[in-house]
Short mmCIF file of C-alpha atoms and ligand atoms in Angstrom, two decimals:
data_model
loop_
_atom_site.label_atom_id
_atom_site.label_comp_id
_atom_site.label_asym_id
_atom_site.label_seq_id
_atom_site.Cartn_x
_atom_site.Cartn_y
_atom_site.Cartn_z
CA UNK A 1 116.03 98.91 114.02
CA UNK A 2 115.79 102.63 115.84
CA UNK A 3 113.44 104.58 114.20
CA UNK A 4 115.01 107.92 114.68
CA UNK A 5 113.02 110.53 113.06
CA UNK A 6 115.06 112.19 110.45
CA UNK A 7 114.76 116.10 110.19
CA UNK A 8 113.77 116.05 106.12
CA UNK A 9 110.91 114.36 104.86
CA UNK A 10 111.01 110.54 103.51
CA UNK A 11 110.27 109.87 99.87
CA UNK A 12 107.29 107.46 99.36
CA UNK A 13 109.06 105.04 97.59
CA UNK A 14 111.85 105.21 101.12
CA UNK A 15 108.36 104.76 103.38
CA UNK A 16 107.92 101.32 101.97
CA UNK A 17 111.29 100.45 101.79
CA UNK A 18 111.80 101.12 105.48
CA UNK A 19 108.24 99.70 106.44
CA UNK A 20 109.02 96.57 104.73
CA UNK A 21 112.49 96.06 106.55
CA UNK A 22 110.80 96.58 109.57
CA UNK A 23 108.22 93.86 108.93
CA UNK A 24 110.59 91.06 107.92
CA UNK A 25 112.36 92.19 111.42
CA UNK A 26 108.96 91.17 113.10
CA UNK A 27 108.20 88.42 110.84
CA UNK A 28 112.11 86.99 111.38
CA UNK A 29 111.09 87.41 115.50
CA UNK A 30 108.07 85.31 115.25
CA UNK A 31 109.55 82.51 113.47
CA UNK A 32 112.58 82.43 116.03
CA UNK A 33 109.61 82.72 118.91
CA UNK A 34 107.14 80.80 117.14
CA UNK A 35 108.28 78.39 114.90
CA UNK A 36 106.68 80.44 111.68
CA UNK A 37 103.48 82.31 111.30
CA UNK A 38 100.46 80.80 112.34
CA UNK A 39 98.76 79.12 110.31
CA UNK A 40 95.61 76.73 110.40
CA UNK A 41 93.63 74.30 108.26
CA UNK A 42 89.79 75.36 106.45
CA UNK A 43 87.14 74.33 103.88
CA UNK A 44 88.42 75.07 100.14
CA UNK A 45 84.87 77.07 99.81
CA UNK A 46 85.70 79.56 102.46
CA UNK A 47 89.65 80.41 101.25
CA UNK A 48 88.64 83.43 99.42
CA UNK A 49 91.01 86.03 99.77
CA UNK A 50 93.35 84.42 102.68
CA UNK A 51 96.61 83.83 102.24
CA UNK A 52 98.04 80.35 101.55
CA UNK A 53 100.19 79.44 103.98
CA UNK A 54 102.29 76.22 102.18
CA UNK A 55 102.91 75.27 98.41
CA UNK A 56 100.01 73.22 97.39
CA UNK A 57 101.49 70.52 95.35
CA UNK A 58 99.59 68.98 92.32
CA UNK A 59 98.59 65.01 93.82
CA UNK A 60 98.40 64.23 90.13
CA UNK A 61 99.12 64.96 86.45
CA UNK A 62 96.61 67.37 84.96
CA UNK A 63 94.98 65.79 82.80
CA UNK A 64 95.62 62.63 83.83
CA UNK A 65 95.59 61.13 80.49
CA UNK A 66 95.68 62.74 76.83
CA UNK A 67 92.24 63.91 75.82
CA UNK A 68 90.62 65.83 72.50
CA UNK A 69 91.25 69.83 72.58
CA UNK A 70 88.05 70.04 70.09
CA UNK A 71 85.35 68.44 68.95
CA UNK A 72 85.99 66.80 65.85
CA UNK A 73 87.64 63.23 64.91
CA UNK A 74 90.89 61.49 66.03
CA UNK A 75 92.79 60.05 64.16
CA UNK A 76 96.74 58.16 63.80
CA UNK A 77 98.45 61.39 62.47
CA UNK A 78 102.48 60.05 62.57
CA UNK A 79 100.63 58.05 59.80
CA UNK A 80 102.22 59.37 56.88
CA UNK A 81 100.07 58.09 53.62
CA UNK A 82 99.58 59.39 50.46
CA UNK A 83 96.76 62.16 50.13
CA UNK A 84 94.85 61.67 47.52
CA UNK A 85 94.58 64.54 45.31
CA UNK A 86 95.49 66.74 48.88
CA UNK A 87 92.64 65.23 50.44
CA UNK A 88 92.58 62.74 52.93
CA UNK A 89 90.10 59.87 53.28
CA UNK A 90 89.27 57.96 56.47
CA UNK A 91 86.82 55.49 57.98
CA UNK A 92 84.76 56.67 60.51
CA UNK A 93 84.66 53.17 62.95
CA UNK A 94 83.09 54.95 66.35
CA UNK A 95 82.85 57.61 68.72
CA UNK A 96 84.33 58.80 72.09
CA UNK A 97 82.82 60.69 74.46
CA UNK A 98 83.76 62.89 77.95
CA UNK A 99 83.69 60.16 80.33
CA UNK A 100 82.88 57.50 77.62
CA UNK A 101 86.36 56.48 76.02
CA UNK A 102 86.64 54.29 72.78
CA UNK A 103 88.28 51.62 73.93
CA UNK A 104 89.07 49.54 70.16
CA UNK A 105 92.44 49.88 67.94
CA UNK A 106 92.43 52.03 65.03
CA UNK A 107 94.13 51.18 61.97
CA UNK A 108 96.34 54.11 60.07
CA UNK A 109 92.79 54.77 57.84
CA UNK A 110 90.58 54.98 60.27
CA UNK A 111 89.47 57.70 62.76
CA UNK A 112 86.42 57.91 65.26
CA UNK A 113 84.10 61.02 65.97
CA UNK A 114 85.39 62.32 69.30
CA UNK A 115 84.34 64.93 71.45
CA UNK A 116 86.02 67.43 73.25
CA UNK A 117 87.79 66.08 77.05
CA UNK A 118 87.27 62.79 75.54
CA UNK A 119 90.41 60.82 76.17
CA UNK A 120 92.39 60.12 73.27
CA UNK A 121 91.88 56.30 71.86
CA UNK A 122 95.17 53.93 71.88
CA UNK A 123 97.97 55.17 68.90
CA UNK A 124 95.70 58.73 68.43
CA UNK A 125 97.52 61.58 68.28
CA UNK A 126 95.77 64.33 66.04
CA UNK A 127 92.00 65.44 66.05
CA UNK A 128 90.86 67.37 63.32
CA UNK A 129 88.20 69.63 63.97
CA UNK A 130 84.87 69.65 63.19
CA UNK A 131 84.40 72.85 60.89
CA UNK A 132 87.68 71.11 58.83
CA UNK A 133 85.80 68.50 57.36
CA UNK A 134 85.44 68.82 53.90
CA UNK A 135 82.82 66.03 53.80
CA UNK A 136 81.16 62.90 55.45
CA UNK A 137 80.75 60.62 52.31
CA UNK A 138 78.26 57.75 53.37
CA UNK A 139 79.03 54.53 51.02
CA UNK A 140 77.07 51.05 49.42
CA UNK A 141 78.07 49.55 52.79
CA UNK A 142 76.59 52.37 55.29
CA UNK A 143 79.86 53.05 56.32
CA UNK A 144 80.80 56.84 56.57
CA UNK A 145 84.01 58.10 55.43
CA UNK A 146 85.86 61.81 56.30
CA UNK A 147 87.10 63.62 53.86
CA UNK A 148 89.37 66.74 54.37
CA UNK A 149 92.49 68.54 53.27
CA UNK A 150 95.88 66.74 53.75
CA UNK A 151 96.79 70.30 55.39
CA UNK A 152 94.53 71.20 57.37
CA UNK A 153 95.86 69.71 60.75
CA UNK A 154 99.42 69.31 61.85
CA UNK A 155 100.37 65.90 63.59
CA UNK A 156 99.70 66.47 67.31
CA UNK A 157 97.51 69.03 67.17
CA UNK A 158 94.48 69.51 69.24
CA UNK A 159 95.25 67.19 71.77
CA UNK A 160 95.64 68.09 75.48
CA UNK A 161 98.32 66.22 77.09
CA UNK A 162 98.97 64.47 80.20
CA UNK A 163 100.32 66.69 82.56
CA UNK A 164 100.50 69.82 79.92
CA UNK A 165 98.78 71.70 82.11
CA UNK A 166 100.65 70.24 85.19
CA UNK A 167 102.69 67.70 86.17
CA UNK A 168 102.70 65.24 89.83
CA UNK A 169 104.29 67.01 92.71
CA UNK A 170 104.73 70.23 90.79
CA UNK A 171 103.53 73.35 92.78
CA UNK A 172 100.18 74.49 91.63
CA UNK A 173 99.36 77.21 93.76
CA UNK A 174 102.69 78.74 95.59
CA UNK A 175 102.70 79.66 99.35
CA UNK A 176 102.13 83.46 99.76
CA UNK A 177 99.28 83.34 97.21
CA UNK A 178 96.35 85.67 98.21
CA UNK A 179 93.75 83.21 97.14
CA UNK A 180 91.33 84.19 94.31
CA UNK A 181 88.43 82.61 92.69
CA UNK A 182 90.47 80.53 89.79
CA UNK A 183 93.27 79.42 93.30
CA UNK A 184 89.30 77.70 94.26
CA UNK A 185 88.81 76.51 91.18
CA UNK A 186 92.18 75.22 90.80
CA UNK A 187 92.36 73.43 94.00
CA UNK A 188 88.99 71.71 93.28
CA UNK A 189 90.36 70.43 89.96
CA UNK A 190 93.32 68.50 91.96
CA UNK A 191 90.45 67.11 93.90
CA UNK A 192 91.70 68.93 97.21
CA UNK A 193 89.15 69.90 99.63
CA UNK A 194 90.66 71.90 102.34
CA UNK A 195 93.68 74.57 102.58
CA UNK A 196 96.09 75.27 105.27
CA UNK A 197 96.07 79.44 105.49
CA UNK A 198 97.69 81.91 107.23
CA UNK A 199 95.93 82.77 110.32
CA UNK A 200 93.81 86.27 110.33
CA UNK A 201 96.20 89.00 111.70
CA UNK A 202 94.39 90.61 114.32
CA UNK A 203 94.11 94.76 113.58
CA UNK A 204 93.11 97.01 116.36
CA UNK A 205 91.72 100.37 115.20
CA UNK A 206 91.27 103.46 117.23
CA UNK A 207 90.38 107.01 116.54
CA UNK A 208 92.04 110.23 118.26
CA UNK A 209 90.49 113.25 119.00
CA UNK A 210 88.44 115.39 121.52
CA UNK A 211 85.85 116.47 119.04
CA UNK A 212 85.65 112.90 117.74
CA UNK A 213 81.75 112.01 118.35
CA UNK A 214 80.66 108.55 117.97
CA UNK A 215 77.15 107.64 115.63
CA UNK A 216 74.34 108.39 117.53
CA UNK A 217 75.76 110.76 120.04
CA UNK A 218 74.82 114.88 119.03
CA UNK A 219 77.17 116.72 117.19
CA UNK A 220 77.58 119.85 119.53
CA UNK A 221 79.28 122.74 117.63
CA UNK A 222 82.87 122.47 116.38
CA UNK A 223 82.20 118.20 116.49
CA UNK A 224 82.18 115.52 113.93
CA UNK A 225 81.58 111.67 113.38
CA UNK A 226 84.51 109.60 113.67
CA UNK A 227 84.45 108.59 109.89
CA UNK A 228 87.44 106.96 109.75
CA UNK A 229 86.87 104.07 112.09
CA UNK A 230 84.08 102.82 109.87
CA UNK A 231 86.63 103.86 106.68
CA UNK A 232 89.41 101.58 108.20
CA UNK A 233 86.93 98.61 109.05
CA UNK A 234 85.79 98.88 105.40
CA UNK A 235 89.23 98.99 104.20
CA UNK A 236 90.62 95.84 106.74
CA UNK A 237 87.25 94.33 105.89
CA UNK A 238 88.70 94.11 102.51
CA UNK A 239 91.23 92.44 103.47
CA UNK A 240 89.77 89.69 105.26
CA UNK A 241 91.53 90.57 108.86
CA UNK A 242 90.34 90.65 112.63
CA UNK A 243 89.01 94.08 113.41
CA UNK A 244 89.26 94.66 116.93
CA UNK A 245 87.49 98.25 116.95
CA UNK A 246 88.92 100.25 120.35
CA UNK A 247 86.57 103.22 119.78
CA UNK A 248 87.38 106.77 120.31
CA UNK A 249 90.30 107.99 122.25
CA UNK A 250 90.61 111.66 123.99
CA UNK A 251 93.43 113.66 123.76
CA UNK A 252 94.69 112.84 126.77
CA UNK A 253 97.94 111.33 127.89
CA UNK A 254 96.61 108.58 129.96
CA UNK A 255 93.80 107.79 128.29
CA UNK A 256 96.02 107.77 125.34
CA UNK A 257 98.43 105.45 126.84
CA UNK A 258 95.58 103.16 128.47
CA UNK A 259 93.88 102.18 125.03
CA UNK A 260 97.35 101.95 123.37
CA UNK A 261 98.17 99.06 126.35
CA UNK A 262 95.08 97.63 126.08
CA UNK A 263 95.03 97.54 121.96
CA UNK A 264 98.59 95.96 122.04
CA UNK A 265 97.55 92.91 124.03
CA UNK A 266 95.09 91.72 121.80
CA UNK A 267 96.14 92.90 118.42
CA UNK A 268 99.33 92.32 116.13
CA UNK A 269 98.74 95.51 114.79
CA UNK A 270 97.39 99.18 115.67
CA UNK A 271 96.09 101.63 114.17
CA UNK A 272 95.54 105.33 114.63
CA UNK A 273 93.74 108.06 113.16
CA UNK A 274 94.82 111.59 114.09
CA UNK A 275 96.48 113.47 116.76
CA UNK A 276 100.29 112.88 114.47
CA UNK A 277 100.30 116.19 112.90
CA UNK A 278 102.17 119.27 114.00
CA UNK A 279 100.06 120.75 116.67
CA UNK A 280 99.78 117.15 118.43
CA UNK A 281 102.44 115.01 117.64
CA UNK A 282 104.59 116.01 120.79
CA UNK A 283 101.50 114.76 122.95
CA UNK A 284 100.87 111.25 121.14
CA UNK A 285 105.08 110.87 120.83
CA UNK A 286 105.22 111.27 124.88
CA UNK A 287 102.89 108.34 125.03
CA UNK A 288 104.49 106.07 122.58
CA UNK A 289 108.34 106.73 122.80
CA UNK A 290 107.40 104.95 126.37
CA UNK A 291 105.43 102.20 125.11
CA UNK A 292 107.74 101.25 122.10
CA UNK A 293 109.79 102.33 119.12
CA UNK A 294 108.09 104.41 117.14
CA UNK A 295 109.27 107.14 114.19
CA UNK A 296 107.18 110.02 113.52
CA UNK A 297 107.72 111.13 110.35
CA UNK A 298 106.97 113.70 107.54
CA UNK A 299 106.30 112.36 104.06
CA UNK A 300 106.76 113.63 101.55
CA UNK A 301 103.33 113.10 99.79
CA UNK A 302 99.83 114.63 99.55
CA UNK A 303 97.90 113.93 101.04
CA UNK A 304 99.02 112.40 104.01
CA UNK A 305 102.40 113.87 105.21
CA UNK A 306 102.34 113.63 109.11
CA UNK A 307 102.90 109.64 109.64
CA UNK A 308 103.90 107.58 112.60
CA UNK A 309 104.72 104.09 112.59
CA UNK A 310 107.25 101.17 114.43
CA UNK A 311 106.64 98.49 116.69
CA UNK A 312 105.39 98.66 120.58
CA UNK A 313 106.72 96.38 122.96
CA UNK A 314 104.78 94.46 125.29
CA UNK A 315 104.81 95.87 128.79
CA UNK A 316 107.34 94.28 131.03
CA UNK A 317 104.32 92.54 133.31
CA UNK A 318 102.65 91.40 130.28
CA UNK A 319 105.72 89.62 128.75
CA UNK A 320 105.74 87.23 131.47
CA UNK A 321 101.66 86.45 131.30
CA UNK A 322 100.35 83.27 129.19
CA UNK A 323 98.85 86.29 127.01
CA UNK A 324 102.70 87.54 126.16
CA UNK A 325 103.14 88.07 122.80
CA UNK A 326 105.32 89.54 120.05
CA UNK A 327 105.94 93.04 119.03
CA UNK A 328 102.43 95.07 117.75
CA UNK A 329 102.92 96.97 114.58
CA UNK A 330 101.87 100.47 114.71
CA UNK A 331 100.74 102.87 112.41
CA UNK A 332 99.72 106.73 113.26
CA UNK A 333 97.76 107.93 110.63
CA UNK A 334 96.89 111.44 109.94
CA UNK A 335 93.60 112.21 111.13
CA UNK A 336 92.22 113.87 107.98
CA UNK A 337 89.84 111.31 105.98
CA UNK A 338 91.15 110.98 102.73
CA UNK A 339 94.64 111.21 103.86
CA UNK A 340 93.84 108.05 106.31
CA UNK A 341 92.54 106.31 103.30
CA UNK A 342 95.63 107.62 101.19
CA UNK A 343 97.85 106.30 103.29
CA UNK A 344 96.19 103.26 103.96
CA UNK A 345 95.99 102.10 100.36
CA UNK A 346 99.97 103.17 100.01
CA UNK A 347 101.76 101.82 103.39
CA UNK A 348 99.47 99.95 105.53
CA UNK A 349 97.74 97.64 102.94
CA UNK A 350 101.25 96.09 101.77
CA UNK A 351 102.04 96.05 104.94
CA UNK A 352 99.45 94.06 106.83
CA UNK A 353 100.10 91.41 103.58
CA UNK A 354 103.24 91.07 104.24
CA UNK A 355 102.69 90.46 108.03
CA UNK A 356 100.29 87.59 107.58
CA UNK A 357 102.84 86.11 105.07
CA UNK A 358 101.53 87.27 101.07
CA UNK A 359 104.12 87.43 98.71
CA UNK A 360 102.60 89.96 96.35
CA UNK A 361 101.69 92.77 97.45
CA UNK A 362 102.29 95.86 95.37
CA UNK A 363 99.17 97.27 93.71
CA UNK A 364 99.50 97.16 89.94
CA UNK A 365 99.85 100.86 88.06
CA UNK A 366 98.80 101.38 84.48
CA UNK A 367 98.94 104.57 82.15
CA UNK A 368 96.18 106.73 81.14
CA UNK A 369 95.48 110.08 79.69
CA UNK A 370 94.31 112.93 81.41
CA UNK A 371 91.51 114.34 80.35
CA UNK A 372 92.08 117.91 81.79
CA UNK A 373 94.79 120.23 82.90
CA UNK A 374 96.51 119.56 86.74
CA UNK A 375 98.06 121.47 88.83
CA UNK A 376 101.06 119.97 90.28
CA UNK A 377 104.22 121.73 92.26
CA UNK A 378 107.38 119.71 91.87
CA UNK A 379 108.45 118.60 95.54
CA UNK A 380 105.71 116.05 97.27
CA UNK A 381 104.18 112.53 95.42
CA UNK A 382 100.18 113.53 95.03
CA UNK A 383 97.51 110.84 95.26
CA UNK A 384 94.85 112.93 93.77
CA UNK A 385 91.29 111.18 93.26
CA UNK A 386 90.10 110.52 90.00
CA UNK A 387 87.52 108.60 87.78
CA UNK A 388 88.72 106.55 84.69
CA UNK A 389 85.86 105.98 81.93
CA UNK A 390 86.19 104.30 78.84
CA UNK A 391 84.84 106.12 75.80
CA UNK A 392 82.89 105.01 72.71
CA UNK A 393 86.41 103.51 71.08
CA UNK A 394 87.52 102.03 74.38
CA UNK A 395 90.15 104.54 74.95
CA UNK A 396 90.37 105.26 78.62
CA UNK A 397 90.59 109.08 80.04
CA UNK A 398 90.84 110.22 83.48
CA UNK A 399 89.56 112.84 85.22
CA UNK A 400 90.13 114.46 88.96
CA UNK A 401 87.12 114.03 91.47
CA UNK A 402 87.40 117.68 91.45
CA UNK A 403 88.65 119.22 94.95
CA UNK A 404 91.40 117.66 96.55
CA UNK A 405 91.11 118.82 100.35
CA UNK A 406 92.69 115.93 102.44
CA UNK A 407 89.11 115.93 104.48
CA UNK A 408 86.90 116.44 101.32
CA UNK A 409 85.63 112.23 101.81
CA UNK A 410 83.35 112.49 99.28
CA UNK A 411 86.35 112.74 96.81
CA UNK A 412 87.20 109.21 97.37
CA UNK A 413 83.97 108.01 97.55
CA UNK A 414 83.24 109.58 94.11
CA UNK A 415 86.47 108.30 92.85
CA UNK A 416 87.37 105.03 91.20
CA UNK A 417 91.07 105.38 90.83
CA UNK A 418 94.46 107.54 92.48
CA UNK A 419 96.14 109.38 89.79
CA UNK A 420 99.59 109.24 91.08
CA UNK A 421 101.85 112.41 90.47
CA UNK A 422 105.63 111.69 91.29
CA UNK A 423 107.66 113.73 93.59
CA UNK A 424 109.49 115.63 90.32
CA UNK A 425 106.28 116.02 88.46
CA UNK A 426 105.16 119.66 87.40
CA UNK A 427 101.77 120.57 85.94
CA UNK A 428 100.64 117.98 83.75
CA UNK A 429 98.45 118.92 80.84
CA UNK A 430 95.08 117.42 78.83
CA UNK A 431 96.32 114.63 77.21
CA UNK A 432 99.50 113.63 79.17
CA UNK A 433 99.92 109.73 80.43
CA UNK A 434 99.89 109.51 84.09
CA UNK A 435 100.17 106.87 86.56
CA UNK A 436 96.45 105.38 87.81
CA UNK A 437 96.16 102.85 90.45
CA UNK A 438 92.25 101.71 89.56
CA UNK A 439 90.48 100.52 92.84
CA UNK A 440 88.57 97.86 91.82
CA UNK A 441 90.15 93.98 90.59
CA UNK A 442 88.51 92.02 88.30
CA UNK A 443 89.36 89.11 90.36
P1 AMP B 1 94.57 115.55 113.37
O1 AMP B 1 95.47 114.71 112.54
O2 AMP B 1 94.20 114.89 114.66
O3 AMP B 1 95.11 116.92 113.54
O4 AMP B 1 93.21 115.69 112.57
C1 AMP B 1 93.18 116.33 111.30
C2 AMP B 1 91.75 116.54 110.88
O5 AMP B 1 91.10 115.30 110.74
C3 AMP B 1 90.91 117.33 111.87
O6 AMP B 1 90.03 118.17 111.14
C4 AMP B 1 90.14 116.25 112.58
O7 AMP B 1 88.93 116.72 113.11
C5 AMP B 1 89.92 115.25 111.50
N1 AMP B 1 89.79 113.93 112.09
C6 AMP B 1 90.65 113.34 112.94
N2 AMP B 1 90.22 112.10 113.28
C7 AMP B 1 89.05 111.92 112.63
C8 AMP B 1 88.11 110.86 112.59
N3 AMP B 1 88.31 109.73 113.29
N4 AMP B 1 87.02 111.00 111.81
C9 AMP B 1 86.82 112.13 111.12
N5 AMP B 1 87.66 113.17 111.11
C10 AMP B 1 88.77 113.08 111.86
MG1 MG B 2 93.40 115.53 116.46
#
């Protein structure tokens, strides 16, 4: 693929398309190279948020045997007898537990107390809950007898059955899963202690800029912190990758290119904050149209439009070394703090998932009502920052953070959500639905 860059601005929506192709390119190059993604084998209780690397099958039907749904009493319920005046009557003649079956023969009037997970006893088929009973009659002979409406249980009903939940050999958790708590859980319950995962993609960051100053070092006049370093290890943090952190870069062609070299060798991916928009991009696309193949492109979103990203080749000496490797991914990200986070959370998240191998990767969108008036000119997708809250009734509003400056960081600090403005969208007004991507999961 040539990046060429194109003379009008992308769409967001054409950004991932494009980024995507680009990544099943790579991924397509390491299986021919590599036989497949790495991938390697770890302890069930540290798979948290890796990326399953084969289908885990199911070594067995779950559950392995029919069990009780409820406490309450099992009983034959094909048995089709008379009810007696709509109630029906039967002897109570033991009791099963979890883990301690009844192991006897019922006849078609009889029933035992069972509890629930209990496995079902021989020719049972129905359990009738608890709270159903109409009565436990106790008669001359100390025997106790149930009595409770003919209708108040179907046949079959409230009984788990073997393999209802899943079957032997049936996938359980599919490959490409970004594992969660319940994929833990899960496994555990098939009685499988370790997990063959994709292998951490390794994510070189490095930050741009002759007034960059590092923490701890004075901030002379016209200065700042390099924020976004500790932004982007937060963010890849998140993601469970390898941060290799190259420090701060000057503007400076062979410093540039040095750093880039040196990042590529070690990392699968790089990243870059600043030194992409219009004043600099000439500089940093000298150094990079030598080093690889890399589009620098305008976007049309805010914030975030200046972007750069394609794949860097290994050096010709390096290709040949025992460290040779495959194509690093780039990004250039615009140096301005939000907009690094912005675009983060829209291109380079998906993307780094679908490197290592994840299958979903798209970041869910619901609708929710604005709770004030927003400006909005028709031409560019916004991300603006915002903060959903839940009132009294549980109807959800949202709000902006306020300011939208691409460098105003406290915005998306404050913020708990992106309200998401489409390209075409005008004004929108109190009360309107709009798109929110919330940026904390339940799970
Ligand atoms: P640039 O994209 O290099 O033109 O940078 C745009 C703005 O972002 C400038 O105000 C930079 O000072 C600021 N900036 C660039 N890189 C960083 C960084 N690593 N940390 C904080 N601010 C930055
Ligand atoms: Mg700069």
């Amino acid at each position: 693929m040539t990046l060429n860059t194109p003379t009008s601005s992308l769409s967001v929506i054409e950004t991932r398309r494009i980024i995507s192709a680009l990544i099943t390119q790579i991924n397509e190059e390491v299986r021919t190279k590599n036989g497949g993604l790495q991938s390697e084998t770890i302890a069930l209780e540290n798979a948290v948020n890796r990326i399953l690397a084969e289908d885990l099958l199911s070594p067995m039907h779950v559950p392995n045997a029919d069990n009780s749904a409820m406490d309450g009493y099992a009983f034959q319920g094909h048995v089709n007898e008379a009810a007696h005046a709509g109630q029906k009557k039967l002897k109570i003649v033991g009791t099963a537990f979890a883990g301690k079956p009844f192991l006897g023969q019922l006849g078609a009037h009889e029933c035992i107390k069972i509890m629930t997970g209990a496995l079902m006893p021989a020719g049972c088929d129905t359990v009738i809950p608890q709270e159903r009973i109409t009565e436990i009659i106790s008669n001359a002979a100390h025997e106790n007898e149930l009595l409770f409406p003919a209708n108040a249980v179907r046949v079959g009903e409230n009984r788990r059955l073997r393999g209802e939940d899943l079957r032997l050999g049936q996938v359980a958790i599919p490959a490409g899963r970004i594992l969660r708590p319940s994929d833990l859980g899960l496994a555990a319950s098939l009685g499988i202690k370790t997990l063959s995962v994709r292998n951490k993609i390794r994510v070189a960051i490095i930050s741009s800029g002759n007034e960059l100053r590092s923490l701890g070092q004075a901030l002379d006049t016209g200065s700042v912190y390099d924020s976004n370093r500790y932004s982007l290890i937060g963010l890849l943090t998140r993601l469970n990758l390898e941060i290799i952190d190259c420090g701060i870069v000057q503007d400076d062609p062979v410093a540039l290119k040095k750093a880039f070299c040196a990042a590529t060798l070690k990392a699968d991916v790089l990243i870059s904050s600043g030194g992409v928009s219009v004043g600099e991009a000439d500089f940093t696309k000298q150094v990079l149209q030598e080093l690889g193949d890399i589009g620098f492109w305008q976007i049309a979103m805010r914030p975030g439009r200046p972007m750069a990203f394609g794949v860097l080749k290994p050096l010709a000496d390096a290709a040949n070394s025992p460290e040779a490797k495959n194509s690093t991914l780039f990004f250039g990200l615009p140096g301005n703090p939000v907009a690094v986070m912005v675009t983060f959370y829209q291109f380079v998240r998906a993307a780094l998932l679908q490197l290592n191998g994840a299958t979903q990767t798209a970041v869910p969108t619901i609708q929710v009502r604005s709770g004030e008036a927003i400006r909005k000119k028709p031409g560019r997708t916004e991300f603006q920052r915002g903060i959903v809250t839940l009132d009294d009734a549980g109807q959800a509003t949202v709000r902006t953070t306020g300011s939208q400056g691409a460098g105003i960081l406290r915005s998306m600090s404050e913020a708990n959500c992106f309200i998401v403005l489409p390209a075409e969208q005008g004004n929108i007004q109190v009360g309107d639905l709009v798109n929110v991507e919330i940026f904390e999961g339940l799970l």
